[in-house]
């Protein structure tokens, strides 16, 4: 019972951290393009320090390695995976074409992974998938 409580606390802690990162990235201010990179660097360092999860490294991984890497972390439940996909999407919308493409593909992969794990259909998640697909279509010439 004590071990289960510990795991639940860790899952909740990761979820709170993911929400904080997403909120941090979504604050709109002057010089948004410059500040988003600084915010991303700050928050990814915090995520790495708190959980050992390297977000920058995960963006450059191939699809198979990415899912294995994500799956190796305890506390990555469907809700946290979806938050991570939201972070990838948000970061990708403000990046150059190469990083943007990678972030969007990772976000799409995470949303699809969530769909495979989750037993219930999510309209909100499907709307997010559509947004990512639209962004990917805009990237291509």
Short mmCIF file of N, CA and C in Angstrom, two decimals:
data_model
loop_
_atom_site.label_atom_id
_atom_site.label_comp_id
_atom_site.label_asym_id
_atom_site.label_seq_id
_atom_site.Cartn_x
_atom_site.Cartn_y
_atom_site.Cartn_z
N UNK A 1 0.82 -1.19 0.00
CA UNK A 1 0.00 0.00 0.00
C UNK A 1 0.87 1.26 0.00
N UNK A 2 1.94 1.23 0.78
CA UNK A 2 2.83 2.38 0.86
C UNK A 2 3.52 2.61 -0.48
N UNK A 3 3.89 1.54 -1.17
CA UNK A 3 4.54 1.65 -2.48
C UNK A 3 3.57 2.25 -3.50
N UNK A 4 2.31 1.85 -3.44
CA UNK A 4 1.30 2.38 -4.35
C UNK A 4 1.11 3.87 -4.12
N UNK A 5 1.06 4.29 -2.87
CA UNK A 5 0.93 5.71 -2.54
C UNK A 5 2.11 6.50 -3.08
N UNK A 6 3.30 5.94 -2.96
CA UNK A 6 4.49 6.60 -3.47
C UNK A 6 4.39 6.78 -4.98
N UNK A 7 3.99 5.72 -5.69
CA UNK A 7 3.87 5.80 -7.15
C UNK A 7 2.82 6.82 -7.56
N UNK A 8 1.70 6.85 -6.86
CA UNK A 8 0.66 7.84 -7.18
C UNK A 8 1.17 9.26 -6.96
N UNK A 9 1.93 9.47 -5.90
CA UNK A 9 2.50 10.80 -5.66
C UNK A 9 3.47 11.18 -6.76
N UNK A 10 4.28 10.22 -7.21
CA UNK A 10 5.23 10.49 -8.29
C UNK A 10 4.51 10.82 -9.59
N UNK A 11 3.45 10.09 -9.89
CA UNK A 11 2.65 10.36 -11.10
C UNK A 11 2.06 11.76 -11.02
N UNK A 12 1.51 12.11 -9.87
CA UNK A 12 0.93 13.44 -9.70
C UNK A 12 1.99 14.52 -9.80
N UNK A 13 3.17 14.26 -9.26
CA UNK A 13 4.26 15.23 -9.31
C UNK A 13 4.69 15.49 -10.76
N UNK A 14 4.79 14.44 -11.54
CA UNK A 14 5.15 14.60 -12.95
C UNK A 14 4.07 15.38 -13.69
N UNK A 15 2.81 15.07 -13.40
CA UNK A 15 1.70 15.79 -14.02
C UNK A 15 1.73 17.27 -13.69
N UNK A 16 1.99 17.60 -12.44
CA UNK A 16 2.08 19.01 -12.03
C UNK A 16 3.23 19.71 -12.74
N UNK A 17 4.35 19.03 -12.86
CA UNK A 17 5.50 19.61 -13.54
C UNK A 17 5.21 19.84 -15.01
N UNK A 18 4.55 18.87 -15.66
CA UNK A 18 4.18 19.02 -17.07
C UNK A 18 3.23 20.20 -17.26
N UNK A 19 2.25 20.34 -16.37
CA UNK A 19 1.32 21.47 -16.45
C UNK A 19 2.05 22.79 -16.27
N UNK A 20 2.99 22.82 -15.35
CA UNK A 20 3.77 24.04 -15.13
C UNK A 20 4.58 24.41 -16.37
N UNK A 21 5.16 23.41 -17.01
CA UNK A 21 5.92 23.66 -18.24
C UNK A 21 4.99 24.20 -19.32
N UNK A 22 3.85 23.57 -19.50
CA UNK A 22 2.91 24.01 -20.51
C UNK A 22 2.42 25.42 -20.23
N UNK A 23 2.08 25.71 -19.00
CA UNK A 23 1.64 27.07 -18.64
C UNK A 23 2.76 28.07 -18.86
N UNK A 24 3.97 27.68 -18.53
CA UNK A 24 5.12 28.56 -18.71
C UNK A 24 5.33 28.87 -20.19
N UNK A 25 5.17 27.87 -21.05
CA UNK A 25 5.35 28.07 -22.48
C UNK A 25 4.23 28.89 -23.10
N UNK A 26 3.05 28.82 -22.54
CA UNK A 26 1.90 29.48 -23.15
C UNK A 26 1.72 30.93 -22.71
N UNK A 27 2.50 31.41 -21.75
CA UNK A 27 2.42 32.82 -21.35
C UNK A 27 2.92 33.67 -22.51
N UNK A 28 2.05 34.53 -23.01
CA UNK A 28 2.42 35.38 -24.15
C UNK A 28 2.91 36.72 -23.64
N UNK A 29 4.09 37.10 -24.11
CA UNK A 29 4.70 38.36 -23.72
C UNK A 29 5.37 38.97 -24.94
N UNK A 30 5.97 40.14 -24.75
CA UNK A 30 6.74 40.74 -25.83
C UNK A 30 7.94 39.85 -26.14
N UNK A 31 8.45 39.97 -27.37
CA UNK A 31 9.59 39.15 -27.82
C UNK A 31 9.30 37.67 -27.59
N UNK A 32 8.12 37.27 -27.97
CA UNK A 32 7.65 35.91 -27.69
C UNK A 32 8.58 34.84 -28.24
N UNK A 33 9.06 35.03 -29.46
CA UNK A 33 9.91 34.01 -30.08
C UNK A 33 11.19 33.78 -29.29
N UNK A 34 11.79 34.85 -28.79
CA UNK A 34 13.01 34.70 -28.00
C UNK A 34 12.73 34.13 -26.63
N UNK A 35 11.66 34.58 -26.03
CA UNK A 35 11.35 34.13 -24.67
C UNK A 35 10.91 32.67 -24.63
N UNK A 36 10.24 32.20 -25.70
CA UNK A 36 9.78 30.81 -25.69
C UNK A 36 10.97 29.86 -25.64
N UNK A 37 12.05 30.18 -26.35
CA UNK A 37 13.24 29.33 -26.31
C UNK A 37 13.88 29.35 -24.94
N UNK A 38 13.95 30.52 -24.33
CA UNK A 38 14.51 30.62 -22.98
C UNK A 38 13.65 29.85 -21.99
N UNK A 39 12.34 30.02 -22.09
CA UNK A 39 11.42 29.30 -21.20
C UNK A 39 11.54 27.80 -21.40
N UNK A 40 11.65 27.39 -22.67
CA UNK A 40 11.77 25.96 -22.96
C UNK A 40 13.04 25.41 -22.33
N UNK A 41 14.14 26.13 -22.47
CA UNK A 41 15.41 25.68 -21.88
C UNK A 41 15.30 25.57 -20.36
N UNK A 42 14.71 26.58 -19.74
CA UNK A 42 14.56 26.57 -18.28
C UNK A 42 13.70 25.41 -17.81
N UNK A 43 12.58 25.21 -18.49
CA UNK A 43 11.65 24.18 -18.03
C UNK A 43 12.16 22.78 -18.35
N UNK A 44 12.87 22.61 -19.47
CA UNK A 44 13.41 21.28 -19.76
C UNK A 44 14.51 20.92 -18.78
N UNK A 45 15.28 21.91 -18.36
CA UNK A 45 16.30 21.65 -17.34
C UNK A 45 15.64 21.24 -16.02
N UNK A 46 14.54 21.89 -15.68
CA UNK A 46 13.82 21.55 -14.46
C UNK A 46 13.24 20.13 -14.56
N UNK A 47 12.68 19.80 -15.71
CA UNK A 47 12.14 18.46 -15.93
C UNK A 47 13.25 17.41 -15.83
N UNK A 48 14.39 17.69 -16.42
CA UNK A 48 15.52 16.77 -16.36
C UNK A 48 16.00 16.60 -14.92
N UNK A 49 16.10 17.70 -14.20
CA UNK A 49 16.55 17.66 -12.81
C UNK A 49 15.57 16.90 -11.92
N UNK A 50 14.27 17.16 -12.08
CA UNK A 50 13.26 16.57 -11.21
C UNK A 50 12.93 15.12 -11.54
N UNK A 51 12.96 14.76 -12.83
CA UNK A 51 12.50 13.42 -13.21
C UNK A 51 13.52 12.59 -13.96
N UNK A 52 14.58 13.23 -14.47
CA UNK A 52 15.54 12.51 -15.29
C UNK A 52 15.12 12.41 -16.75
N UNK A 53 14.00 13.03 -17.10
CA UNK A 53 13.49 12.98 -18.47
C UNK A 53 14.11 14.11 -19.28
N UNK A 54 14.78 13.76 -20.38
CA UNK A 54 15.46 14.73 -21.24
C UNK A 54 14.58 15.03 -22.45
N UNK A 55 13.86 16.14 -22.38
CA UNK A 55 12.92 16.51 -23.43
C UNK A 55 13.64 16.85 -24.73
N UNK A 56 14.76 17.54 -24.65
CA UNK A 56 15.51 17.90 -25.87
C UNK A 56 16.01 16.64 -26.58
N UNK A 57 16.51 15.70 -25.82
CA UNK A 57 17.00 14.44 -26.39
C UNK A 57 15.84 13.69 -27.04
N UNK A 58 14.69 13.70 -26.40
CA UNK A 58 13.55 12.94 -26.91
C UNK A 58 13.05 13.49 -28.24
N UNK A 59 13.20 14.80 -28.46
CA UNK A 59 12.74 15.40 -29.72
C UNK A 59 13.53 14.86 -30.90
N UNK A 60 14.81 14.57 -30.71
CA UNK A 60 15.65 14.12 -31.82
C UNK A 60 15.66 12.60 -32.01
N UNK A 61 14.97 11.86 -31.17
CA UNK A 61 14.95 10.39 -31.28
C UNK A 61 14.06 9.92 -32.43
N UNK A 62 14.38 8.71 -32.94
CA UNK A 62 13.48 8.12 -33.93
C UNK A 62 12.24 7.58 -33.21
N UNK A 63 11.24 7.19 -33.98
CA UNK A 63 9.94 6.82 -33.39
C UNK A 63 10.02 5.65 -32.42
N UNK A 64 10.74 4.60 -32.79
CA UNK A 64 10.81 3.43 -31.91
C UNK A 64 11.52 3.75 -30.60
N UNK A 65 12.65 4.44 -30.73
CA UNK A 65 13.42 4.80 -29.53
C UNK A 65 12.63 5.74 -28.64
N UNK A 66 11.87 6.63 -29.25
CA UNK A 66 11.09 7.61 -28.50
C UNK A 66 10.06 6.92 -27.60
N UNK A 67 9.31 5.99 -28.15
CA UNK A 67 8.29 5.28 -27.35
C UNK A 67 8.95 4.45 -26.27
N UNK A 68 10.07 3.81 -26.57
CA UNK A 68 10.79 3.04 -25.54
C UNK A 68 11.28 3.96 -24.43
N UNK A 69 11.80 5.12 -24.81
CA UNK A 69 12.30 6.09 -23.83
C UNK A 69 11.16 6.58 -22.94
N UNK A 70 10.06 6.93 -23.54
CA UNK A 70 8.89 7.41 -22.79
C UNK A 70 8.38 6.32 -21.85
N UNK A 71 8.31 5.11 -22.36
CA UNK A 71 7.77 3.99 -21.57
C UNK A 71 8.66 3.62 -20.39
N UNK A 72 9.92 4.01 -20.45
CA UNK A 72 10.84 3.65 -19.37
C UNK A 72 10.64 4.49 -18.11
N UNK A 73 9.86 5.55 -18.20
CA UNK A 73 9.66 6.43 -17.05
C UNK A 73 8.39 6.07 -16.30
N UNK A 74 8.55 5.82 -15.02
CA UNK A 74 7.39 5.59 -14.17
C UNK A 74 6.69 6.93 -13.99
N UNK A 75 5.39 6.89 -13.95
CA UNK A 75 4.64 8.13 -13.78
C UNK A 75 4.15 8.71 -15.09
N UNK A 76 4.47 8.06 -16.19
CA UNK A 76 3.99 8.55 -17.48
C UNK A 76 2.67 7.85 -17.81
N UNK A 77 1.62 8.28 -17.12
CA UNK A 77 0.30 7.75 -17.42
C UNK A 77 -0.27 8.50 -18.63
N UNK A 78 -1.47 8.15 -19.05
CA UNK A 78 -2.06 8.75 -20.24
C UNK A 78 -2.18 10.26 -20.11
N UNK A 79 -2.60 10.73 -18.95
CA UNK A 79 -2.73 12.17 -18.74
C UNK A 79 -1.40 12.90 -18.88
N UNK A 80 -0.35 12.34 -18.30
CA UNK A 80 0.97 12.95 -18.39
C UNK A 80 1.54 12.87 -19.81
N UNK A 81 1.26 11.76 -20.50
CA UNK A 81 1.71 11.64 -21.88
C UNK A 81 1.02 12.68 -22.77
N UNK A 82 -0.25 12.90 -22.50
CA UNK A 82 -0.98 13.90 -23.28
C UNK A 82 -0.46 15.31 -22.99
N UNK A 83 -0.12 15.58 -21.74
CA UNK A 83 0.49 16.87 -21.40
C UNK A 83 1.83 17.04 -22.11
N UNK A 84 2.60 15.97 -22.18
CA UNK A 84 3.88 16.02 -22.89
C UNK A 84 3.65 16.30 -24.37
N UNK A 85 2.64 15.68 -24.95
CA UNK A 85 2.30 15.95 -26.35
C UNK A 85 1.90 17.41 -26.53
N UNK A 86 1.14 17.95 -25.58
CA UNK A 86 0.75 19.37 -25.64
C UNK A 86 1.98 20.27 -25.61
N UNK A 87 2.96 19.90 -24.78
CA UNK A 87 4.20 20.67 -24.69
C UNK A 87 4.95 20.62 -26.02
N UNK A 88 5.06 19.42 -26.59
CA UNK A 88 5.73 19.27 -27.89
C UNK A 88 5.04 20.12 -28.95
N UNK A 89 3.71 20.08 -28.96
CA UNK A 89 2.96 20.86 -29.93
C UNK A 89 3.20 22.36 -29.74
N UNK A 90 3.09 22.81 -28.51
CA UNK A 90 3.25 24.23 -28.22
C UNK A 90 4.65 24.71 -28.59
N UNK A 91 5.65 23.93 -28.24
CA UNK A 91 7.02 24.30 -28.58
C UNK A 91 7.22 24.28 -30.10
N UNK A 92 6.66 23.27 -30.74
CA UNK A 92 6.81 23.14 -32.19
C UNK A 92 6.19 24.26 -32.99
N UNK A 93 5.13 24.86 -32.48
CA UNK A 93 4.49 25.95 -33.21
C UNK A 93 5.36 27.19 -33.27
N UNK A 94 6.39 27.26 -32.45
CA UNK A 94 7.25 28.44 -32.40
C UNK A 94 8.67 28.16 -32.85
N UNK A 95 8.88 27.09 -33.56
CA UNK A 95 10.24 26.70 -33.95
C UNK A 95 10.45 26.75 -35.45
N UNK A 96 11.72 26.62 -35.86
CA UNK A 96 12.07 26.55 -37.27
C UNK A 96 11.54 25.25 -37.86
N UNK A 97 11.57 25.14 -39.17
CA UNK A 97 10.90 24.02 -39.84
C UNK A 97 11.39 22.64 -39.39
N UNK A 98 12.71 22.45 -39.23
CA UNK A 98 13.21 21.13 -38.84
C UNK A 98 12.74 20.75 -37.44
N UNK A 99 12.97 21.63 -36.47
CA UNK A 99 12.53 21.34 -35.11
C UNK A 99 11.02 21.29 -35.04
N UNK A 100 10.37 22.14 -35.80
CA UNK A 100 8.91 22.17 -35.81
C UNK A 100 8.37 20.83 -36.28
N UNK A 101 8.93 20.32 -37.37
CA UNK A 101 8.49 19.04 -37.91
C UNK A 101 8.71 17.93 -36.88
N UNK A 102 9.88 17.90 -36.25
CA UNK A 102 10.16 16.88 -35.23
C UNK A 102 9.20 16.97 -34.06
N UNK A 103 8.98 18.18 -33.56
CA UNK A 103 8.07 18.36 -32.42
C UNK A 103 6.65 17.94 -32.77
N UNK A 104 6.20 18.32 -33.95
CA UNK A 104 4.84 17.97 -34.37
C UNK A 104 4.69 16.46 -34.53
N UNK A 105 5.70 15.83 -35.10
CA UNK A 105 5.65 14.37 -35.26
C UNK A 105 5.66 13.66 -33.91
N UNK A 106 6.43 14.17 -32.97
CA UNK A 106 6.46 13.58 -31.63
C UNK A 106 5.12 13.80 -30.93
N UNK A 107 4.54 14.98 -31.08
CA UNK A 107 3.23 15.25 -30.48
C UNK A 107 2.19 14.29 -31.05
N UNK A 108 2.19 14.13 -32.36
CA UNK A 108 1.25 13.21 -33.01
C UNK A 108 1.47 11.78 -32.51
N UNK A 109 2.72 11.38 -32.43
CA UNK A 109 3.05 10.03 -31.96
C UNK A 109 2.55 9.83 -30.53
N UNK A 110 2.72 10.83 -29.68
CA UNK A 110 2.25 10.73 -28.30
C UNK A 110 0.73 10.66 -28.21
N UNK A 111 0.04 11.49 -28.99
CA UNK A 111 -1.43 11.44 -28.98
C UNK A 111 -1.92 10.07 -29.44
N UNK A 112 -1.29 9.52 -30.48
CA UNK A 112 -1.67 8.19 -30.96
C UNK A 112 -1.34 7.12 -29.93
N UNK A 113 -0.22 7.26 -29.25
CA UNK A 113 0.15 6.33 -28.18
C UNK A 113 -0.89 6.39 -27.06
N UNK A 114 -1.33 7.59 -26.72
CA UNK A 114 -2.39 7.75 -25.70
C UNK A 114 -3.67 7.07 -26.15
N UNK A 115 -4.02 7.24 -27.43
CA UNK A 115 -5.22 6.59 -27.95
C UNK A 115 -5.13 5.07 -27.83
N UNK A 116 -3.94 4.52 -28.06
CA UNK A 116 -3.75 3.07 -27.94
C UNK A 116 -3.82 2.60 -26.49
N UNK A 117 -3.32 3.41 -25.57
CA UNK A 117 -3.32 3.04 -24.15
C UNK A 117 -4.69 3.21 -23.50
N UNK A 118 -5.37 4.27 -23.89
CA UNK A 118 -6.62 4.65 -23.25
C UNK A 118 -7.77 3.82 -23.82
N UNK A 119 -8.65 3.40 -22.95
CA UNK A 119 -9.77 2.57 -23.38
C UNK A 119 -11.00 3.40 -23.77
N UNK A 120 -10.94 4.70 -23.53
CA UNK A 120 -12.08 5.56 -23.87
C UNK A 120 -11.68 6.54 -24.97
N UNK A 121 -12.64 6.85 -25.81
CA UNK A 121 -12.42 7.79 -26.90
C UNK A 121 -12.40 9.21 -26.34
N UNK A 122 -11.48 10.01 -26.81
CA UNK A 122 -11.36 11.39 -26.34
C UNK A 122 -11.53 12.35 -27.51
N UNK A 123 -12.64 13.10 -27.50
CA UNK A 123 -12.86 14.10 -28.54
C UNK A 123 -11.79 15.18 -28.48
N UNK A 124 -11.42 15.58 -27.28
CA UNK A 124 -10.40 16.62 -27.12
C UNK A 124 -9.08 16.18 -27.72
N UNK A 125 -8.71 14.93 -27.47
CA UNK A 125 -7.45 14.42 -28.02
C UNK A 125 -7.51 14.34 -29.54
N UNK A 126 -8.65 13.92 -30.07
CA UNK A 126 -8.80 13.85 -31.52
C UNK A 126 -8.72 15.24 -32.16
N UNK A 127 -9.25 16.24 -31.47
CA UNK A 127 -9.12 17.62 -31.96
C UNK A 127 -7.66 18.04 -31.99
N UNK A 128 -6.91 17.63 -30.98
CA UNK A 128 -5.48 17.94 -30.94
C UNK A 128 -4.74 17.25 -32.08
N UNK A 129 -5.12 16.01 -32.37
CA UNK A 129 -4.51 15.28 -33.48
C UNK A 129 -4.75 16.03 -34.78
N UNK A 130 -5.98 16.52 -34.97
CA UNK A 130 -6.30 17.29 -36.17
C UNK A 130 -5.45 18.55 -36.28
N UNK A 131 -5.25 19.24 -35.16
CA UNK A 131 -4.41 20.45 -35.16
C UNK A 131 -2.98 20.11 -35.57
N UNK A 132 -2.47 19.01 -35.03
CA UNK A 132 -1.10 18.61 -35.36
C UNK A 132 -1.00 18.26 -36.85
N UNK A 133 -1.97 17.52 -37.35
CA UNK A 133 -1.96 17.16 -38.77
C UNK A 133 -2.02 18.40 -39.65
N UNK A 134 -2.82 19.38 -39.25
CA UNK A 134 -2.89 20.63 -40.01
C UNK A 134 -1.54 21.35 -39.99
N UNK A 135 -0.89 21.37 -38.84
CA UNK A 135 0.43 22.00 -38.74
C UNK A 135 1.44 21.26 -39.62
N UNK A 136 1.39 19.94 -39.60
CA UNK A 136 2.32 19.16 -40.43
C UNK A 136 2.07 19.42 -41.92
N UNK A 137 0.82 19.57 -42.31
CA UNK A 137 0.51 19.88 -43.71
C UNK A 137 1.00 21.27 -44.09
N UNK A 138 0.97 22.21 -43.14
CA UNK A 138 1.47 23.57 -43.40
C UNK A 138 2.98 23.60 -43.53
N UNK A 139 3.67 22.68 -42.88
CA UNK A 139 5.13 22.64 -42.94
C UNK A 139 5.60 22.21 -44.32
N UNK A 140 4.90 21.27 -44.89
CA UNK A 140 5.29 20.74 -46.19
C UNK A 140 4.99 21.77 -47.28
N UNK A 141 5.93 21.95 -48.24
CA UNK A 141 5.72 22.92 -49.33
C UNK A 141 4.69 22.44 -50.32
#
